[in-house]
Amino acid sequence: KNEVEQSPQNLTAQEGEFITINCSYSVGISALHWLQQHPGGGIVSLFMLSSGKKKHGRLIATINIQEKHSSLHITASHPRDSAVYICADYEKLTFGTGTRLTIIP
Amino acid sequence: NAGVTQTPKFQVLKTGQSMTLQCAQDMNHNSMYWYRQDPGMGLRLIYYSASEGTTDKGEVPNGYNVSRLNKREFSLRLESAAPSQTSVYFCASSEESYNEQFFGPGTRLTVL
């Protein structure tokens, strides 16, 4: 089993701030996934990462395979970014406990 | 395309009652999954089906059974519900194992 840990568990920030959410895992993987869970409960995929960096709009995800660590960044954060962000290892079907992000206008 | 659908959305059961949670996907995916989500625990795998005709236990299978009825449908049954099974249940599917997963809207189950 892969131990997947996220930090912080909760994060509150002002609109416009740069946000960083961290994910570390214990067993080497070929790809890591980032998910977003909306306040209503729906879960959607954001990124699949096997190396380097990916960018989608204001979201950037990076991964360091050697250090077993990934980060999710949000630039110019907005209240609509408020959600729970989850990292996941789909090979071993294990998930982090999630980071609850709240952006205050 | 509806994606992944789950029924019901909400359910309240008494201890000892049984029920089946239904899940269907219209994306022609091979793999399907059942998770439960509890506060502070993250998503935990109950059962999965890598392909039609196969099912395997996940991290927390006790108290549950599954049926992969056909390629589209994967049901989760609670034979004798217990308060510890109060949770939000998510079904998901992926084209193949290890691929991106698509999640259903979830079923909020309360066992009294």
Short mmCIF file of N, CA, C and O in Angstrom, two decimals, chain A residues 6-104:
data_model
loop_
_atom_site.label_atom_id
_atom_site.label_comp_id
_atom_site.label_asym_id
_atom_site.label_seq_id
_atom_site.Cartn_x
_atom_site.Cartn_y
_atom_site.Cartn_z
N GLN A 6 -1.01 14.44 2.57
CA GLN A 6 -1.16 15.79 2.05
C GLN A 6 -1.00 16.82 3.17
O GLN A 6 -1.33 16.56 4.32
N SER A 7 -0.52 17.97 2.78
CA SER A 7 -0.45 19.09 3.72
C SER A 7 -0.65 20.40 2.97
O SER A 7 -0.26 20.51 1.79
N PRO A 8 -1.28 21.39 3.60
CA PRO A 8 -1.93 21.27 4.90
C PRO A 8 -3.28 20.57 4.78
O PRO A 8 -3.75 20.32 3.68
N GLN A 9 -3.90 20.25 5.90
CA GLN A 9 -5.24 19.66 5.86
C GLN A 9 -6.28 20.71 5.52
O GLN A 9 -7.26 20.42 4.82
N ASN A 10 -6.09 21.91 6.04
CA ASN A 10 -6.99 23.03 5.78
C ASN A 10 -6.16 24.25 5.44
O ASN A 10 -5.09 24.46 6.02
N LEU A 11 -6.68 25.05 4.52
CA LEU A 11 -5.97 26.25 4.11
C LEU A 11 -6.99 27.34 3.79
O LEU A 11 -7.88 27.12 2.97
N THR A 12 -6.86 28.47 4.46
CA THR A 12 -7.72 29.62 4.20
C THR A 12 -6.84 30.77 3.71
O THR A 12 -5.80 31.04 4.32
N ALA A 13 -7.23 31.41 2.62
CA ALA A 13 -6.42 32.47 2.04
C ALA A 13 -7.32 33.56 1.49
O ALA A 13 -8.51 33.34 1.25
N GLN A 14 -6.73 34.70 1.26
CA GLN A 14 -7.45 35.82 0.65
C GLN A 14 -7.42 35.68 -0.87
O GLN A 14 -6.47 35.14 -1.45
N GLU A 15 -8.47 36.17 -1.48
CA GLU A 15 -8.53 36.18 -2.94
C GLU A 15 -7.28 36.82 -3.52
O GLU A 15 -6.81 37.85 -3.03
N GLY A 16 -6.73 36.20 -4.53
CA GLY A 16 -5.54 36.72 -5.19
C GLY A 16 -4.24 36.09 -4.72
O GLY A 16 -3.21 36.22 -5.39
N GLU A 17 -4.26 35.43 -3.59
CA GLU A 17 -3.04 34.83 -3.06
C GLU A 17 -2.60 33.62 -3.90
O GLU A 17 -3.42 32.96 -4.55
N PHE A 18 -1.30 33.33 -3.83
CA PHE A 18 -0.70 32.15 -4.46
C PHE A 18 -0.83 30.99 -3.48
O PHE A 18 -0.43 31.10 -2.32
N ILE A 19 -1.38 29.88 -3.96
CA ILE A 19 -1.67 28.74 -3.09
C ILE A 19 -0.76 27.57 -3.44
O ILE A 19 -0.53 27.29 -4.63
N THR A 20 -0.27 26.87 -2.41
CA THR A 20 0.50 25.64 -2.64
C THR A 20 -0.05 24.54 -1.74
O THR A 20 -0.20 24.73 -0.53
N ILE A 21 -0.34 23.40 -2.35
CA ILE A 21 -0.79 22.21 -1.63
C ILE A 21 0.23 21.11 -1.92
O ILE A 21 0.62 20.92 -3.08
N ASN A 22 0.63 20.39 -0.89
CA ASN A 22 1.68 19.39 -1.03
C ASN A 22 1.16 17.96 -0.87
O ASN A 22 0.22 17.70 -0.13
N CYS A 23 1.82 17.04 -1.57
CA CYS A 23 1.48 15.62 -1.52
C CYS A 23 2.78 14.83 -1.51
O CYS A 23 3.63 15.03 -2.39
N SER A 24 2.92 13.94 -0.55
CA SER A 24 4.08 13.05 -0.53
C SER A 24 3.60 11.61 -0.43
O SER A 24 2.52 11.34 0.10
N TYR A 25 4.39 10.69 -0.95
CA TYR A 25 3.98 9.30 -0.96
C TYR A 25 5.17 8.41 -0.65
O TYR A 25 6.33 8.80 -0.85
N SER A 26 4.89 7.21 -0.16
CA SER A 26 5.95 6.37 0.38
C SER A 26 6.55 5.40 -0.62
O SER A 26 7.70 4.99 -0.49
N VAL A 27 5.76 5.03 -1.63
CA VAL A 27 6.21 4.02 -2.59
C VAL A 27 6.28 4.65 -3.97
O VAL A 27 5.38 5.39 -4.37
N GLY A 28 7.35 4.37 -4.70
CA GLY A 28 7.52 4.95 -6.02
C GLY A 28 6.35 4.64 -6.93
O GLY A 28 5.75 3.57 -6.87
N ILE A 29 5.98 5.60 -7.76
CA ILE A 29 4.84 5.44 -8.66
C ILE A 29 5.24 5.90 -10.05
O ILE A 29 6.23 6.61 -10.21
N SER A 30 4.45 5.51 -11.03
CA SER A 30 4.70 5.99 -12.39
C SER A 30 3.87 7.23 -12.70
O SER A 30 4.21 7.99 -13.60
N ALA A 31 2.78 7.44 -11.95
CA ALA A 31 1.97 8.64 -12.19
C ALA A 31 1.18 8.98 -10.93
O ALA A 31 0.77 8.09 -10.18
N LEU A 32 0.98 10.26 -10.72
CA LEU A 32 0.18 10.75 -9.60
C LEU A 32 -0.96 11.59 -10.17
O LEU A 32 -0.77 12.31 -11.16
N HIS A 33 -2.11 11.49 -9.53
CA HIS A 33 -3.28 12.23 -10.00
C HIS A 33 -3.70 13.27 -8.96
O HIS A 33 -3.64 13.01 -7.77
N TRP A 34 -4.14 14.42 -9.45
CA TRP A 34 -4.74 15.45 -8.60
C TRP A 34 -6.22 15.54 -8.96
O TRP A 34 -6.57 15.61 -10.15
N LEU A 35 -7.07 15.57 -7.92
CA LEU A 35 -8.51 15.65 -8.08
C LEU A 35 -9.03 16.87 -7.33
O LEU A 35 -8.41 17.34 -6.37
N GLN A 36 -10.20 17.35 -7.76
CA GLN A 36 -10.88 18.43 -7.07
C GLN A 36 -12.27 17.95 -6.68
O GLN A 36 -13.00 17.43 -7.53
N GLN A 37 -12.61 18.14 -5.39
CA GLN A 37 -13.96 17.79 -4.95
C GLN A 37 -14.69 19.06 -4.60
O GLN A 37 -14.31 19.79 -3.68
N HIS A 38 -15.75 19.33 -5.36
CA HIS A 38 -16.51 20.56 -5.18
C HIS A 38 -17.29 20.52 -3.87
O HIS A 38 -17.56 19.45 -3.33
N PRO A 39 -17.68 21.69 -3.37
CA PRO A 39 -18.48 21.73 -2.13
C PRO A 39 -19.74 20.86 -2.21
O PRO A 39 -20.17 20.32 -1.21
N GLY A 40 -20.30 20.68 -3.39
CA GLY A 40 -21.47 19.82 -3.54
C GLY A 40 -21.15 18.34 -3.52
O GLY A 40 -22.05 17.50 -3.50
N GLY A 41 -19.86 17.99 -3.54
CA GLY A 41 -19.45 16.59 -3.44
C GLY A 41 -18.88 15.98 -4.70
O GLY A 41 -18.19 14.96 -4.62
N GLY A 42 -19.14 16.58 -5.87
CA GLY A 42 -18.65 15.99 -7.11
C GLY A 42 -17.13 16.00 -7.19
O GLY A 42 -16.47 16.94 -6.73
N ILE A 43 -16.55 14.95 -7.76
CA ILE A 43 -15.10 14.80 -7.87
C ILE A 43 -14.71 14.81 -9.34
O ILE A 43 -15.26 14.04 -10.14
N VAL A 44 -13.73 15.66 -9.69
CA VAL A 44 -13.26 15.72 -11.06
C VAL A 44 -11.74 15.62 -11.09
O VAL A 44 -11.07 16.01 -10.13
N SER A 45 -11.21 15.12 -12.17
CA SER A 45 -9.76 15.03 -12.33
C SER A 45 -9.20 16.37 -12.78
O SER A 45 -9.79 17.04 -13.62
N LEU A 46 -8.04 16.72 -12.22
CA LEU A 46 -7.36 17.94 -12.63
C LEU A 46 -6.13 17.60 -13.48
O LEU A 46 -5.94 18.15 -14.55
N PHE A 47 -5.27 16.75 -12.95
CA PHE A 47 -4.01 16.43 -13.61
C PHE A 47 -3.64 14.97 -13.41
O PHE A 47 -3.96 14.38 -12.39
N MET A 48 -2.91 14.44 -14.41
CA MET A 48 -2.15 13.22 -14.22
C MET A 48 -0.70 13.57 -14.51
O MET A 48 -0.40 14.17 -15.55
N LEU A 49 0.19 13.25 -13.56
CA LEU A 49 1.59 13.64 -13.69
C LEU A 49 2.49 12.43 -13.60
O LEU A 49 2.37 11.64 -12.67
N SER A 50 3.40 12.30 -14.53
CA SER A 50 4.42 11.28 -14.39
C SER A 50 5.81 11.88 -14.25
O SER A 50 6.73 11.22 -13.77
N SER A 51 5.96 13.14 -14.67
CA SER A 51 7.24 13.82 -14.48
C SER A 51 7.03 15.31 -14.71
O SER A 51 6.07 15.72 -15.36
N GLY A 52 7.94 16.12 -14.16
CA GLY A 52 7.98 17.53 -14.48
C GLY A 52 6.80 18.34 -14.00
O GLY A 52 6.43 18.29 -12.83
N LYS A 53 6.20 19.07 -14.92
CA LYS A 53 5.19 20.07 -14.57
C LYS A 53 4.09 20.08 -15.63
O LYS A 53 4.35 19.85 -16.81
N LYS A 54 2.85 20.34 -15.16
CA LYS A 54 1.74 20.57 -16.08
C LYS A 54 0.99 21.81 -15.64
O LYS A 54 0.92 22.12 -14.46
N LYS A 55 0.41 22.51 -16.62
CA LYS A 55 -0.31 23.77 -16.33
C LYS A 55 -1.64 23.73 -17.03
O LYS A 55 -1.75 23.31 -18.19
N HIS A 56 -2.68 24.16 -16.28
CA HIS A 56 -4.00 24.28 -16.89
C HIS A 56 -4.64 25.52 -16.31
O HIS A 56 -5.06 25.54 -15.15
N GLY A 57 -4.67 26.58 -17.12
CA GLY A 57 -5.20 27.84 -16.62
C GLY A 57 -4.36 28.36 -15.47
O GLY A 57 -3.14 28.52 -15.61
N ARG A 58 -4.99 28.60 -14.32
CA ARG A 58 -4.26 29.11 -13.15
C ARG A 58 -3.71 28.00 -12.27
O ARG A 58 -3.12 28.27 -11.22
N LEU A 59 -3.91 26.76 -12.66
CA LEU A 59 -3.43 25.62 -11.88
C LEU A 59 -2.15 25.07 -12.47
O LEU A 59 -2.04 24.91 -13.69
N ILE A 60 -1.19 24.81 -11.58
CA ILE A 60 0.08 24.23 -11.99
C ILE A 60 0.37 23.06 -11.07
O ILE A 60 0.25 23.19 -9.85
N ALA A 61 0.75 21.93 -11.63
CA ALA A 61 1.11 20.77 -10.82
C ALA A 61 2.52 20.35 -11.17
O ALA A 61 2.90 20.35 -12.34
N THR A 62 3.30 20.02 -10.14
CA THR A 62 4.67 19.56 -10.33
C THR A 62 4.87 18.25 -9.60
O THR A 62 4.16 17.95 -8.63
N ILE A 63 5.82 17.48 -10.05
CA ILE A 63 6.15 16.23 -9.38
C ILE A 63 7.65 15.99 -9.42
O ILE A 63 8.30 16.31 -10.43
N ASN A 64 8.19 15.48 -8.30
CA ASN A 64 9.58 15.06 -8.22
C ASN A 64 9.57 13.58 -7.88
O ASN A 64 9.33 13.21 -6.73
N ILE A 65 9.78 12.75 -8.88
CA ILE A 65 9.67 11.31 -8.70
C ILE A 65 10.70 10.79 -7.70
O ILE A 65 10.41 9.94 -6.86
N GLN A 66 11.93 11.34 -7.76
CA GLN A 66 12.99 10.86 -6.86
C GLN A 66 12.66 11.17 -5.41
O GLN A 66 12.89 10.36 -4.51
N GLU A 67 12.09 12.36 -5.16
CA GLU A 67 11.77 12.75 -3.78
C GLU A 67 10.38 12.29 -3.36
O GLU A 67 9.97 12.53 -2.22
N LYS A 68 9.63 11.66 -4.25
CA LYS A 68 8.28 11.17 -3.96
C LYS A 68 7.41 12.32 -3.42
O LYS A 68 6.78 12.21 -2.36
N HIS A 69 7.34 13.38 -4.20
CA HIS A 69 6.63 14.58 -3.75
C HIS A 69 6.02 15.29 -4.95
O HIS A 69 6.62 15.37 -6.03
N SER A 70 4.81 15.80 -4.74
CA SER A 70 4.13 16.58 -5.76
C SER A 70 3.51 17.81 -5.12
O SER A 70 3.16 17.78 -3.92
N SER A 71 3.39 18.87 -5.88
CA SER A 71 2.73 20.08 -5.40
C SER A 71 1.69 20.54 -6.41
O SER A 71 1.88 20.37 -7.62
N LEU A 72 0.63 21.12 -5.88
CA LEU A 72 -0.40 21.76 -6.71
C LEU A 72 -0.40 23.24 -6.34
O LEU A 72 -0.52 23.59 -5.16
N HIS A 73 -0.23 24.09 -7.34
CA HIS A 73 -0.22 25.53 -7.11
C HIS A 73 -1.42 26.16 -7.80
O HIS A 73 -1.82 25.73 -8.89
N ILE A 74 -1.97 27.18 -7.16
CA ILE A 74 -3.03 27.98 -7.78
C ILE A 74 -2.57 29.43 -7.76
O ILE A 74 -2.26 29.98 -6.69
N THR A 75 -2.51 30.03 -8.92
CA THR A 75 -2.13 31.45 -8.99
C THR A 75 -3.38 32.31 -9.02
O THR A 75 -4.45 31.87 -9.49
N ALA A 76 -3.27 33.53 -8.48
CA ALA A 76 -4.39 34.48 -8.46
C ALA A 76 -5.67 33.79 -7.99
O ALA A 76 -6.69 33.78 -8.70
N SER A 77 -5.62 33.22 -6.80
CA SER A 77 -6.74 32.42 -6.30
C SER A 77 -8.05 33.22 -6.26
O SER A 77 -8.06 34.45 -6.08
N HIS A 78 -9.14 32.48 -6.44
CA HIS A 78 -10.48 33.07 -6.52
C HIS A 78 -11.42 32.26 -5.63
O HIS A 78 -11.19 31.06 -5.46
N PRO A 79 -12.47 32.89 -5.11
CA PRO A 79 -13.40 32.12 -4.26
C PRO A 79 -13.93 30.84 -4.92
O PRO A 79 -14.19 29.86 -4.23
N ARG A 80 -14.06 30.82 -6.24
CA ARG A 80 -14.55 29.60 -6.90
C ARG A 80 -13.54 28.46 -6.85
O ARG A 80 -13.87 27.32 -7.18
N ASP A 81 -12.30 28.74 -6.43
CA ASP A 81 -11.30 27.67 -6.24
C ASP A 81 -11.53 26.93 -4.93
O ASP A 81 -10.88 25.90 -4.67
N SER A 82 -12.43 27.43 -4.08
CA SER A 82 -12.70 26.78 -2.81
C SER A 82 -13.23 25.38 -3.06
O SER A 82 -14.25 25.19 -3.74
N ALA A 83 -12.53 24.39 -2.52
CA ALA A 83 -12.85 22.99 -2.78
C ALA A 83 -11.89 22.15 -1.94
O ALA A 83 -11.01 22.67 -1.26
N VAL A 84 -12.07 20.83 -2.00
CA VAL A 84 -11.10 19.91 -1.42
C VAL A 84 -10.25 19.36 -2.56
O VAL A 84 -10.79 18.89 -3.58
N TYR A 85 -8.95 19.42 -2.41
CA TYR A 85 -8.01 18.93 -3.42
C TYR A 85 -7.37 17.64 -2.90
O TYR A 85 -6.89 17.58 -1.77
N ILE A 86 -7.39 16.63 -3.76
CA ILE A 86 -6.98 15.29 -3.35
C ILE A 86 -5.91 14.78 -4.31
O ILE A 86 -6.07 14.91 -5.54
N CYS A 87 -4.84 14.20 -3.78
CA CYS A 87 -3.87 13.52 -4.65
C CYS A 87 -4.08 12.01 -4.53
O CYS A 87 -4.54 11.52 -3.49
N ALA A 88 -3.78 11.29 -5.61
CA ALA A 88 -4.11 9.87 -5.65
C ALA A 88 -3.09 9.07 -6.45
O ALA A 88 -2.55 9.56 -7.45
N ASP A 89 -2.86 7.85 -5.99
CA ASP A 89 -2.04 6.86 -6.70
C ASP A 89 -3.00 5.82 -7.26
O ASP A 89 -3.53 5.00 -6.51
N TYR A 90 -3.25 5.85 -8.56
CA TYR A 90 -4.24 4.94 -9.15
C TYR A 90 -3.70 3.54 -9.36
O TYR A 90 -4.45 2.61 -9.58
N GLU A 91 -2.37 3.37 -9.30
CA GLU A 91 -1.82 2.01 -9.40
C GLU A 91 -2.16 1.22 -8.16
O GLU A 91 -2.55 0.05 -8.23
N LYS A 92 -2.00 1.84 -7.00
CA LYS A 92 -2.31 1.16 -5.75
C LYS A 92 -3.64 1.59 -5.17
O LYS A 92 -4.01 1.19 -4.08
N LEU A 93 -4.37 2.41 -5.90
CA LEU A 93 -5.72 2.84 -5.53
C LEU A 93 -5.76 3.39 -4.12
O LEU A 93 -6.58 2.99 -3.28
N THR A 94 -4.82 4.30 -3.83
CA THR A 94 -4.80 4.97 -2.53
C THR A 94 -4.83 6.48 -2.75
O THR A 94 -4.30 6.98 -3.75
N PHE A 95 -5.46 7.15 -1.79
CA PHE A 95 -5.73 8.57 -1.91
C PHE A 95 -5.23 9.31 -0.67
O PHE A 95 -5.25 8.75 0.43
N GLY A 96 -4.82 10.55 -0.85
CA GLY A 96 -4.57 11.41 0.29
C GLY A 96 -5.89 11.79 0.95
O GLY A 96 -6.96 11.60 0.37
N THR A 97 -5.80 12.32 2.16
CA THR A 97 -7.02 12.68 2.89
C THR A 97 -7.61 14.00 2.43
O THR A 97 -8.70 14.35 2.84
N GLY A 98 -6.88 14.71 1.57
CA GLY A 98 -7.44 15.92 1.00
C GLY A 98 -7.01 17.19 1.74
O GLY A 98 -6.70 17.16 2.93
N THR A 99 -6.98 18.28 1.00
CA THR A 99 -6.73 19.61 1.56
C THR A 99 -7.95 20.47 1.28
O THR A 99 -8.34 20.65 0.12
N ARG A 100 -8.57 20.97 2.35
CA ARG A 100 -9.75 21.82 2.18
C ARG A 100 -9.29 23.26 2.03
O ARG A 100 -8.73 23.85 2.95
N LEU A 101 -9.51 23.82 0.84
CA LEU A 101 -9.10 25.19 0.53
C LEU A 101 -10.31 26.11 0.56
O LEU A 101 -11.32 25.83 -0.09
N THR A 102 -10.18 27.21 1.29
CA THR A 102 -11.21 28.25 1.33
C THR A 102 -10.58 29.56 0.93
O THR A 102 -9.60 30.00 1.54
N ILE A 103 -11.12 30.19 -0.10
CA ILE A 103 -10.63 31.49 -0.57
C ILE A 103 -11.66 32.55 -0.18
O ILE A 103 -12.82 32.47 -0.61
N ILE A 104 -11.22 33.51 0.58
CA ILE A 104 -12.11 34.57 1.08
C ILE A 104 -12.04 35.78 0.14
O ILE A 104 -10.95 36.22 -0.21
#
